[in-house]
XYZ file of N, CA and C in Angstrom:
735
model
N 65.393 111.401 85.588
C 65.754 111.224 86.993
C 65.422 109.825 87.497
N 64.308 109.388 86.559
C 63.829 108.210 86.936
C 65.033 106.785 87.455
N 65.650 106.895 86.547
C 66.840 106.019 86.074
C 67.599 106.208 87.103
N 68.569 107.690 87.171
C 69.112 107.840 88.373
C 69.149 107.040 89.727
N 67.315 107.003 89.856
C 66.839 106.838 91.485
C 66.960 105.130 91.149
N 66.746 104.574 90.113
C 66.603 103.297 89.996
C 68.478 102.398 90.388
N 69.262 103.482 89.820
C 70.996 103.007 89.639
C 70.830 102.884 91.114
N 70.818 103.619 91.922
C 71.636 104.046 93.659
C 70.475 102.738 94.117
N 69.490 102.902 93.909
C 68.547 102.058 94.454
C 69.347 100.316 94.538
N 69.452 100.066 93.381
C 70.354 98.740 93.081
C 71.303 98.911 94.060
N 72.102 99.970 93.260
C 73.722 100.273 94.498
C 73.238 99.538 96.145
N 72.421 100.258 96.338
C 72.336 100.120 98.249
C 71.647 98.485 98.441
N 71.086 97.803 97.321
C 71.093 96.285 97.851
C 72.084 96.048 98.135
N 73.424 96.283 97.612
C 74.936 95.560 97.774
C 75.668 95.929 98.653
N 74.723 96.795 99.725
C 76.056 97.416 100.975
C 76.723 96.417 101.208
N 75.770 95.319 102.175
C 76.650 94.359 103.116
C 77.912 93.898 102.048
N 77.614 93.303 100.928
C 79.360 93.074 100.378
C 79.844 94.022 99.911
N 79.469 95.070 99.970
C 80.582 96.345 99.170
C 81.498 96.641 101.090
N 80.588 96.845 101.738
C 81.377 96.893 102.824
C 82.486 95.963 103.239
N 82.322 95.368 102.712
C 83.909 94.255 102.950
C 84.677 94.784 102.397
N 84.698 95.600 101.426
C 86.214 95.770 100.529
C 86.647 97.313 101.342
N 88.078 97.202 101.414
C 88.445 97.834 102.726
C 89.732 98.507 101.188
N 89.554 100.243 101.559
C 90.598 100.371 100.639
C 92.012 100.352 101.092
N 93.017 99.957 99.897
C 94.815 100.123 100.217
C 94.953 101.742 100.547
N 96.216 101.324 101.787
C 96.716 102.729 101.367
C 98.166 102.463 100.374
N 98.694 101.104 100.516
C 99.852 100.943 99.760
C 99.340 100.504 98.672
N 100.262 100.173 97.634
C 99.666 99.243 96.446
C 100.947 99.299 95.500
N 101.398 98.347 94.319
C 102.449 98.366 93.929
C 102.535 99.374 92.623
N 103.760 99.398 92.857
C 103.455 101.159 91.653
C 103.379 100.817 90.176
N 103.553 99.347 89.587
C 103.624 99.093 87.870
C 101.922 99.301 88.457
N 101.052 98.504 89.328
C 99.369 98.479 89.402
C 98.765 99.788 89.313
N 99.746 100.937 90.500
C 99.161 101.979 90.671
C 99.193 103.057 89.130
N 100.072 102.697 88.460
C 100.549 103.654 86.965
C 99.455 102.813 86.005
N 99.264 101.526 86.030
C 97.999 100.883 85.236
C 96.453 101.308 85.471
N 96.458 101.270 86.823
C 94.801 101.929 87.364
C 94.928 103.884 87.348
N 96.226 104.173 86.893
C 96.362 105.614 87.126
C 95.691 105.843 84.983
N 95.875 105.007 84.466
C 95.210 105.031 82.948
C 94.206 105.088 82.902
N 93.684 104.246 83.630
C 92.561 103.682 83.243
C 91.504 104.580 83.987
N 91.996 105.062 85.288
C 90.882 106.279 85.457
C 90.900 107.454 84.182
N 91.814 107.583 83.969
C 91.857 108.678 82.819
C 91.177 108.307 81.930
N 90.855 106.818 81.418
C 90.293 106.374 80.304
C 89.064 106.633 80.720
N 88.634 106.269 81.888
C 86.616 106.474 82.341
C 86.330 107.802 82.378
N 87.719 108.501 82.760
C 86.908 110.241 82.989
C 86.742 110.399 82.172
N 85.882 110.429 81.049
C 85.301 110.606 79.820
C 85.371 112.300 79.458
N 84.812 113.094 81.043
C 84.493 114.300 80.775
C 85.588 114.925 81.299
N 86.495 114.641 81.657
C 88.246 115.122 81.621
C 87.593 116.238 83.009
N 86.774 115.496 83.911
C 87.142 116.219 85.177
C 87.629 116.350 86.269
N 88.602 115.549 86.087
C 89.309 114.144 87.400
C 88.856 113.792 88.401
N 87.379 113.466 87.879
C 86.654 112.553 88.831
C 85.732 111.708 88.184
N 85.570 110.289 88.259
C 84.530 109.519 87.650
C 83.412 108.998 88.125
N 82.712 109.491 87.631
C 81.039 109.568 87.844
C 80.030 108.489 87.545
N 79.161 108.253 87.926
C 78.089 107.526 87.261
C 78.135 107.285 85.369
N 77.958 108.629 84.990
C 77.615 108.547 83.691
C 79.059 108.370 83.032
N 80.467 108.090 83.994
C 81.266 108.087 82.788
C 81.442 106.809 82.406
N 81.404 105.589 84.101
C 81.084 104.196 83.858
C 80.295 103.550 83.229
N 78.921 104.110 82.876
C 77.895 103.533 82.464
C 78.230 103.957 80.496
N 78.859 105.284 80.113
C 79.055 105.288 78.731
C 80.385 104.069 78.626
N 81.134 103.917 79.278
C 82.116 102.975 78.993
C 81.845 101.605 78.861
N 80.811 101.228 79.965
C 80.642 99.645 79.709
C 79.620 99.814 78.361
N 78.916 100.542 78.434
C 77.840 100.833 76.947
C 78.705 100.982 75.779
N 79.689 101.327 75.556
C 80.398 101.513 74.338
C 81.297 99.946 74.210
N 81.637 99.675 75.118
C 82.389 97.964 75.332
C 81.563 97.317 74.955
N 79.961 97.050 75.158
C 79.342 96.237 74.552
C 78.987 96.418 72.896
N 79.965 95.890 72.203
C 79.848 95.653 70.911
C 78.514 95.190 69.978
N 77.970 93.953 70.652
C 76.935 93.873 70.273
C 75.873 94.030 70.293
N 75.874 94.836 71.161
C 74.477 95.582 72.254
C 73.743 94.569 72.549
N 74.065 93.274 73.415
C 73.366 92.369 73.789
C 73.094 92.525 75.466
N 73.750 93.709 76.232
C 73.785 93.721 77.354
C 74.487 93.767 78.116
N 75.475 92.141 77.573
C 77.157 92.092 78.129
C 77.901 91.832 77.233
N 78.839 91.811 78.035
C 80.280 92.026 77.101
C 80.984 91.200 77.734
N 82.240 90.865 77.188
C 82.944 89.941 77.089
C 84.868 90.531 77.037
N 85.441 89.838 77.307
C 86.831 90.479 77.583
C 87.320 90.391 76.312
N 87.118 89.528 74.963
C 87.481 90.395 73.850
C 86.908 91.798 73.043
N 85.545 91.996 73.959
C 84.955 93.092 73.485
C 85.898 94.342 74.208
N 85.930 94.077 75.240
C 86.942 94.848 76.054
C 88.280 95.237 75.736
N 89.252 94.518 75.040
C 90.332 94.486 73.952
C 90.201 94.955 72.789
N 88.390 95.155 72.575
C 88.635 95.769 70.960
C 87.965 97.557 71.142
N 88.065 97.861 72.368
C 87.866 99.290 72.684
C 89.501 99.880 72.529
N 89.652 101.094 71.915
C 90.875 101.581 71.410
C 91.220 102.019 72.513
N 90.917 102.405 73.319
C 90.995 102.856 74.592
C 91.384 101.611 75.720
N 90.632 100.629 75.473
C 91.356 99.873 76.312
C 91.965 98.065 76.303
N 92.787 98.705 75.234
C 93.129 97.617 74.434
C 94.841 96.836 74.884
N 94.889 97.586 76.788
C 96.005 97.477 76.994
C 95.189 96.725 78.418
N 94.334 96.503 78.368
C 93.940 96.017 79.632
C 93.644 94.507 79.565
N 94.322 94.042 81.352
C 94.410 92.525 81.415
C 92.950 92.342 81.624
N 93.070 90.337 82.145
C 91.987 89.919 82.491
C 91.719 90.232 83.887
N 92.781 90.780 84.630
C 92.053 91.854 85.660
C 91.384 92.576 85.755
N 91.925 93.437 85.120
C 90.782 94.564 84.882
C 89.332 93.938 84.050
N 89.344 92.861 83.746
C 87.451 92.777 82.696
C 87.378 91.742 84.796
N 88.101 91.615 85.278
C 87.698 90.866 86.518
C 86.826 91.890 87.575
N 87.422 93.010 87.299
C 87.130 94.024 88.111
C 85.756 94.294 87.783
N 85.453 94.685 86.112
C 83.736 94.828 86.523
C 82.888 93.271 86.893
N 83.803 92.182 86.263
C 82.922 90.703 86.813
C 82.927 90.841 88.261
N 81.815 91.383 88.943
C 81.847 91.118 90.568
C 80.838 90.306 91.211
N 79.920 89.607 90.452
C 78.805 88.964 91.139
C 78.622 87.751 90.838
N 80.021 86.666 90.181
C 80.744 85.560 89.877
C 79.933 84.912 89.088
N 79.397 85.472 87.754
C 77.940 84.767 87.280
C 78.804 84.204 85.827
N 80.325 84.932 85.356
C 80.952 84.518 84.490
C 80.871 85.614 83.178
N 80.216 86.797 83.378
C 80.080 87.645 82.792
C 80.054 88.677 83.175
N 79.686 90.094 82.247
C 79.384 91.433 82.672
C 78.615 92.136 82.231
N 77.608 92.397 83.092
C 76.059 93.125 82.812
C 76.450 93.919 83.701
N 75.108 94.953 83.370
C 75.187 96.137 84.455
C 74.764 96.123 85.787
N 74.338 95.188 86.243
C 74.310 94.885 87.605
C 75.814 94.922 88.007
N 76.829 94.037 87.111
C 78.437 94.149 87.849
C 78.817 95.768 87.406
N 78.365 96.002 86.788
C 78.793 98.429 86.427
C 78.410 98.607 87.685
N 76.754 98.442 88.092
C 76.523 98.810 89.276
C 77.241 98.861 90.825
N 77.589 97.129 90.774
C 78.486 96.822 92.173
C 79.681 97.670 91.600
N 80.628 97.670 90.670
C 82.067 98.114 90.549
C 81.945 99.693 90.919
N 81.104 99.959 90.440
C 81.039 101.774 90.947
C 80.783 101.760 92.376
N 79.551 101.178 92.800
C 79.417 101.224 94.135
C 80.622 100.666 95.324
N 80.962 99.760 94.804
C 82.641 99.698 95.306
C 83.271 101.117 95.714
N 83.258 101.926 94.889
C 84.700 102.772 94.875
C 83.931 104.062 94.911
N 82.248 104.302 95.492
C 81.418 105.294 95.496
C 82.412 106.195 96.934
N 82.205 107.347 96.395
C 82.626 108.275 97.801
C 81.812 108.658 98.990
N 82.290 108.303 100.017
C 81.343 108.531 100.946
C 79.959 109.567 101.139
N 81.075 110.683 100.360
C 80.316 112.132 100.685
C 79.697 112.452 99.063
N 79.463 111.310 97.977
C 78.645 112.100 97.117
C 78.747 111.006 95.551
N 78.703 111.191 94.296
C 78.542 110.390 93.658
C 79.624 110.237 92.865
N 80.861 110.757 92.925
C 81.833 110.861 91.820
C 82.886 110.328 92.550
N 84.377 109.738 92.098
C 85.408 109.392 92.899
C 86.316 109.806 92.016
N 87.548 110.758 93.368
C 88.917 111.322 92.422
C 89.542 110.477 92.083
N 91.053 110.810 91.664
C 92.068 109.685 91.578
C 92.278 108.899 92.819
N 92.659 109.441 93.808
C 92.873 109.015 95.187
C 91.837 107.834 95.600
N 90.763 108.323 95.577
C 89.359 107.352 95.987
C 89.543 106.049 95.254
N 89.553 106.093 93.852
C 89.811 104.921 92.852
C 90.909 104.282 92.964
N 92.052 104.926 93.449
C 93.418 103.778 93.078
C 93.244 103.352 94.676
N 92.500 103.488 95.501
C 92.738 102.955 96.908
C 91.761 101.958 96.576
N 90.535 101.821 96.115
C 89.717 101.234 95.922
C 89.948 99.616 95.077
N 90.472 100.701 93.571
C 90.727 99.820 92.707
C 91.875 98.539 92.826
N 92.805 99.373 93.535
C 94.092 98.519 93.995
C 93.691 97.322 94.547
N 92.923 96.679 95.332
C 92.046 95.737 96.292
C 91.565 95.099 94.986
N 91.265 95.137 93.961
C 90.930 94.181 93.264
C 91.883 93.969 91.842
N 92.925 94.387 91.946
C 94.570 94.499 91.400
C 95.716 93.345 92.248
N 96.157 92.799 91.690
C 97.739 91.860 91.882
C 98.311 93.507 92.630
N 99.271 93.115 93.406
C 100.178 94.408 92.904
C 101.641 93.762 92.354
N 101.524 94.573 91.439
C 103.072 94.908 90.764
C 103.945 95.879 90.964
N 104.749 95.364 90.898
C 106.179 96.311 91.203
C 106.031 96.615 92.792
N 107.386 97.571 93.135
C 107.634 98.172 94.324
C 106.334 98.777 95.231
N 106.523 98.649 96.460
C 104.804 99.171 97.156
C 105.061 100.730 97.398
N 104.349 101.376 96.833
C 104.026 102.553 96.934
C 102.713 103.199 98.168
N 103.468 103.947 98.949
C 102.502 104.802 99.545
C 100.918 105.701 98.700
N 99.497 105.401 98.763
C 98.786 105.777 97.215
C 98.909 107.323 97.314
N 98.955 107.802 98.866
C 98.853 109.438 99.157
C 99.792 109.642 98.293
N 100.985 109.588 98.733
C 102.139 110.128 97.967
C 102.362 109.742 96.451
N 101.890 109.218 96.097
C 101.525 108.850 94.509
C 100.848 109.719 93.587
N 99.849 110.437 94.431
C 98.683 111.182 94.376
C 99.224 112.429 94.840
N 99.902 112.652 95.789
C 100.706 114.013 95.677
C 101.758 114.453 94.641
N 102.559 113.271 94.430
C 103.492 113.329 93.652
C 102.873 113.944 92.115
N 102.037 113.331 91.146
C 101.432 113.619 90.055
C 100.905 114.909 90.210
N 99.818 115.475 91.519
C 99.838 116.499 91.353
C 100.169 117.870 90.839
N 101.894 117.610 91.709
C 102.828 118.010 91.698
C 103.382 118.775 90.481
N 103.379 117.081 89.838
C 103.917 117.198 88.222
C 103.248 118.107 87.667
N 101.920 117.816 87.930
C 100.580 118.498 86.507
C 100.477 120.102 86.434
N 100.943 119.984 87.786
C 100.970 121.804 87.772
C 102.821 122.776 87.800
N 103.145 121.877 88.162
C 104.666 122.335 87.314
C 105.448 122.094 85.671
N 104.614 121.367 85.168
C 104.401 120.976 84.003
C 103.651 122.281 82.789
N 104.039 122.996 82.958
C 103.756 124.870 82.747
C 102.906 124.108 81.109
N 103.250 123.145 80.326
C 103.085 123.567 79.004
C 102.457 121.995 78.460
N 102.000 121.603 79.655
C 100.857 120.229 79.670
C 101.747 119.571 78.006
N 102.694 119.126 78.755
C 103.257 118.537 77.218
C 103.947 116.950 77.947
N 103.549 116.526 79.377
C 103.602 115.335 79.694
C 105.456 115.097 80.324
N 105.935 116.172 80.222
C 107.376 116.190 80.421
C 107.689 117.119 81.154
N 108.732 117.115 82.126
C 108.820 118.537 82.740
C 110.655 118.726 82.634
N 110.382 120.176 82.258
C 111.832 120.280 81.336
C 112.601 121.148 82.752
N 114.041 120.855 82.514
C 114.532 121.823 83.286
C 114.404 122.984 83.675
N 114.006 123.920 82.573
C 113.447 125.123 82.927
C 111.935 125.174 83.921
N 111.338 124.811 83.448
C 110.027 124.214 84.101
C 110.194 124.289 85.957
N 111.286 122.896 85.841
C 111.749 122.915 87.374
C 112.535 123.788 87.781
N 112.946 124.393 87.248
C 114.104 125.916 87.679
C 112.638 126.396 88.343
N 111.972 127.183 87.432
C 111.171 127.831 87.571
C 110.152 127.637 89.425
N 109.766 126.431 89.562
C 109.725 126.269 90.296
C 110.563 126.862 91.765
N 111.804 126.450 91.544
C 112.779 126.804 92.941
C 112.403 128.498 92.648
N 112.514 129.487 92.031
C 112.812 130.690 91.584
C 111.586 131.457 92.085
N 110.333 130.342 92.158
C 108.969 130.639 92.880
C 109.147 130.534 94.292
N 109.807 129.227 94.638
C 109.775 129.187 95.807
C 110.571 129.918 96.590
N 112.219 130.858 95.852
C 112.567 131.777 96.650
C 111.853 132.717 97.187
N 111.827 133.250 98.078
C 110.733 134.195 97.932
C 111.521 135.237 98.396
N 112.920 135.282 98.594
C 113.736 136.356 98.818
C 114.729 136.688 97.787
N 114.637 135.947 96.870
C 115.343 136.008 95.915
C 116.674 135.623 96.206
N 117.333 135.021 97.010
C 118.724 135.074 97.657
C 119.674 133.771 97.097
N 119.550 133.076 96.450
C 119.538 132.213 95.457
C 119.274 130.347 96.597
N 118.812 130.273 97.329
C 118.864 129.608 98.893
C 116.966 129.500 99.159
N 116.738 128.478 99.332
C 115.472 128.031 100.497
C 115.665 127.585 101.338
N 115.439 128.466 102.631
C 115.446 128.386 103.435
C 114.188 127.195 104.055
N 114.146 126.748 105.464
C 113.350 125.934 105.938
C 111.938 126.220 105.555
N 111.410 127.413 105.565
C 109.774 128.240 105.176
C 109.692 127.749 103.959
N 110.614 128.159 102.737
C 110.869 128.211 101.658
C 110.816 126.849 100.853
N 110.939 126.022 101.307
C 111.688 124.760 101.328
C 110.077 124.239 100.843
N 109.451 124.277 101.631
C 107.381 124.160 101.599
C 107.219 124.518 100.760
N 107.494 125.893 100.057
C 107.115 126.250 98.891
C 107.379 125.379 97.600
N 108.503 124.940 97.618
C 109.466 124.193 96.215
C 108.418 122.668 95.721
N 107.398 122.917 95.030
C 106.687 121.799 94.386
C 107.381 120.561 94.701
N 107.987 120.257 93.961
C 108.508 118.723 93.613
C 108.889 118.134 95.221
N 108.987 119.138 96.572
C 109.375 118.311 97.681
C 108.870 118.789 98.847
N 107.625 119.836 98.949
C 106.710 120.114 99.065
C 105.655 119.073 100.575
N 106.000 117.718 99.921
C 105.241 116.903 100.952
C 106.515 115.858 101.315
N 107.998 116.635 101.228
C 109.036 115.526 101.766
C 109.856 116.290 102.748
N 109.904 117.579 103.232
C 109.937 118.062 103.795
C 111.942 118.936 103.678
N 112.522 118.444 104.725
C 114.124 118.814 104.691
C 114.666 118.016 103.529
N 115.333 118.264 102.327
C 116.036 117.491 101.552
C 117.533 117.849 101.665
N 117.935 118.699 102.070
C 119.105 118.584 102.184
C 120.158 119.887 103.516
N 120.887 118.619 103.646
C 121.883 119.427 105.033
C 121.845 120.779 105.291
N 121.880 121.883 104.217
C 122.502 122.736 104.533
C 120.978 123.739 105.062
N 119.831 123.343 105.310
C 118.834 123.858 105.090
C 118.434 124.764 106.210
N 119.135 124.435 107.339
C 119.246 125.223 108.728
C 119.873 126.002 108.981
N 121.319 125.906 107.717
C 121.945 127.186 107.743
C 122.228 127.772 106.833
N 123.008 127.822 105.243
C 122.841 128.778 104.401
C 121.475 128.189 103.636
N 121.175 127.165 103.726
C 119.650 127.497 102.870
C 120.325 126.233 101.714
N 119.105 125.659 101.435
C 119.653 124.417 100.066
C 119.509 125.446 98.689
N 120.410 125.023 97.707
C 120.815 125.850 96.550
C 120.169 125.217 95.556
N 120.413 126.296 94.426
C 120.285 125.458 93.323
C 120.634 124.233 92.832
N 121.991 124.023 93.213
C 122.640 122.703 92.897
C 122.034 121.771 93.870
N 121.580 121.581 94.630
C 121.205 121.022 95.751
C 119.517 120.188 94.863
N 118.776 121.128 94.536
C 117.872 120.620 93.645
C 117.753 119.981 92.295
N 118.701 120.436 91.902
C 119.225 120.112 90.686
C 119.594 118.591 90.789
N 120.272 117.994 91.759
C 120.838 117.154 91.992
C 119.545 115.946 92.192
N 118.470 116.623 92.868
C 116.973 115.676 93.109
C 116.981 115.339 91.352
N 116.712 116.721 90.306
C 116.448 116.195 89.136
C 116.984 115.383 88.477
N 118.380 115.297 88.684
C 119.259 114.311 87.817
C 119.199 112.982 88.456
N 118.177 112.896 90.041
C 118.176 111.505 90.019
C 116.814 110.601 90.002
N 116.115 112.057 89.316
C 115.051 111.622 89.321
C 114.752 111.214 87.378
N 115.653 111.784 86.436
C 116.148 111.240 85.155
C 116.697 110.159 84.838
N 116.189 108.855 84.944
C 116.842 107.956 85.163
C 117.115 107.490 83.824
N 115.955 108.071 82.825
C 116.759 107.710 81.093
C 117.592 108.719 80.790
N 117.829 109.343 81.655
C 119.244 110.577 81.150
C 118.439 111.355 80.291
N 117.497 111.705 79.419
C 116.869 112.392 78.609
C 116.877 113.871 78.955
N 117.142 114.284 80.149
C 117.163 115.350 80.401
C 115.834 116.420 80.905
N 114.462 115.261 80.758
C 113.310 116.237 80.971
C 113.093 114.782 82.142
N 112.030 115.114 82.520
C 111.513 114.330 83.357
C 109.712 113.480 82.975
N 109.609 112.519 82.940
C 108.396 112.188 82.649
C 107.617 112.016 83.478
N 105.972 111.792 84.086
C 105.335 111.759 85.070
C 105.769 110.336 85.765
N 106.087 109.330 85.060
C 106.156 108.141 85.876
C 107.897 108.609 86.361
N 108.670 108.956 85.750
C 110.244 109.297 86.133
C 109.689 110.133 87.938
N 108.698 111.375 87.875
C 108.672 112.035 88.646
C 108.200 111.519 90.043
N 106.803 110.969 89.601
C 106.278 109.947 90.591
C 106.869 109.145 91.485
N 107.573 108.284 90.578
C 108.649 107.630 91.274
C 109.505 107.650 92.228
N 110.236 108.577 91.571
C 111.328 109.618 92.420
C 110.815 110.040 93.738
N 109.770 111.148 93.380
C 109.460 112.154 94.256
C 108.544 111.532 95.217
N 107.657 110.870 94.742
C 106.767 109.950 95.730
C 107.361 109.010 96.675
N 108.637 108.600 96.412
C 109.321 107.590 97.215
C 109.938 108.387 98.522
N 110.112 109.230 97.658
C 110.902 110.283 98.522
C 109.564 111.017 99.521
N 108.860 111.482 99.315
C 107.285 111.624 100.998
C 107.166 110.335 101.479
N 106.997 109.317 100.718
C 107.240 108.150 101.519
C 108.133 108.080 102.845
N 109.084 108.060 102.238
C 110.387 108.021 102.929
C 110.335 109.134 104.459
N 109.611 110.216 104.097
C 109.689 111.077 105.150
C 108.547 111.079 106.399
């Protein structure tokens, strides 16, 4: 426990500059799909939230030579994160000394610490993380980014990273709830994939949007024609689309 009390202890020297960093709610979506990895890479313990101990095994395993710090080719030769720029080794450099010790683990967590406790979800981190990210690509709303994936992960029946037509059938077939082949406005809430975009289409006030009507979201949300949908295909799509609303 000792240790514990010693980490937060450090943490709270650094309020006054951790308080400057003010999180995005936008951020560009190639940044937001890069920092959307790389939390996955720290959740070590696959609980979609990253903790103290998942940062501290990560920079500990990055240091190659167990000298303390590490260095951005040590950082390139983790298999795990061997796709990451000199942004990201920028992100734990936070105390401009030209390196990375655990004093910068310390500030980078305390950065992106949650108000209400010691772990941060996806949401917490890509608002956080984004602020010390370029952004790339198109600006994305982070809520709806974060709704959108949701979305995916749990209509995604067979965690195989793709969501197949049936998959999304399945979905509308849930969300009838009258069986009448039509979602109605109530109904409409129910249907995952649009869920946080609200009316998608005309007919919804009076016979109810159809199958084809959804169908039509999927095929434009397939933009390699492949026929299934991938999380960044979905994201995209569907997130632009709560945006939008």
């Amino acid at each position: 426990m000792l240790w514990r009390i010693f980490i937060f202890t450090v943490c709270s020297m650094f309020l006054t500059a951790s308080a400057d960093v003010k999180p995005k709610t936008k951020a560009g979506i190639d940044t937001l799909f890069h920092l959307r990895r790389m939390f996955y890479v720290e959740d070590l313990d696959d609980d979609l939230c990253v903790e103290w101990d998942d940062i501290y095994q990560v920079a500990s395993r990055a240091d190659i030579n167990n000298d303390g710090i590490y260095e951005f080719n040590e950082m390139l030769a983790d298999p795990d994160m061997n796709e990451a720029s000199r942004d990201d080794f920028n992100v734990f450099e936070v105390n401009g000394d030209g390196k990375v010790d655990m004093d910068d683990v310390h500030l980078k967590f305390y950065d992106i610490l949650s108000a209400s406790g010691n772990d941060v979800d996806i949401k917490e981190y890509l608002r956080f993380m984004s602020t010390r990210e370029p952004d790339r690509g198109e600006l994305m709303d982070i809520k709806s980014f974060v709704n959108a994936e949701k979305n995916f992960l749990v209509s995604d029946q067979n965690d195989n990273g793709l969501l197949s037509p049936y998959e999304y059938k399945a979905e509308f077939r849930f969300a009838d709830a009258d069986h009448d082949g039509f979602l109605n406005s109530n109904e409409t809430d129910a249907f995952r994939p649009t869920r946080h975009v609200g009316q998608f289409c005309d007919d919804v006030a009076t016979t109810g949007c159809s199958l084809n009507d959804v169908e039509a979201l999927f095929d434009g949300a397939d933009t390699d024609n492949s026929g299934k949908l991938s999380v960044e295909e979905y994201i995209i799509y569907f997130g632009k689309l709560m945006t939008a609303t």
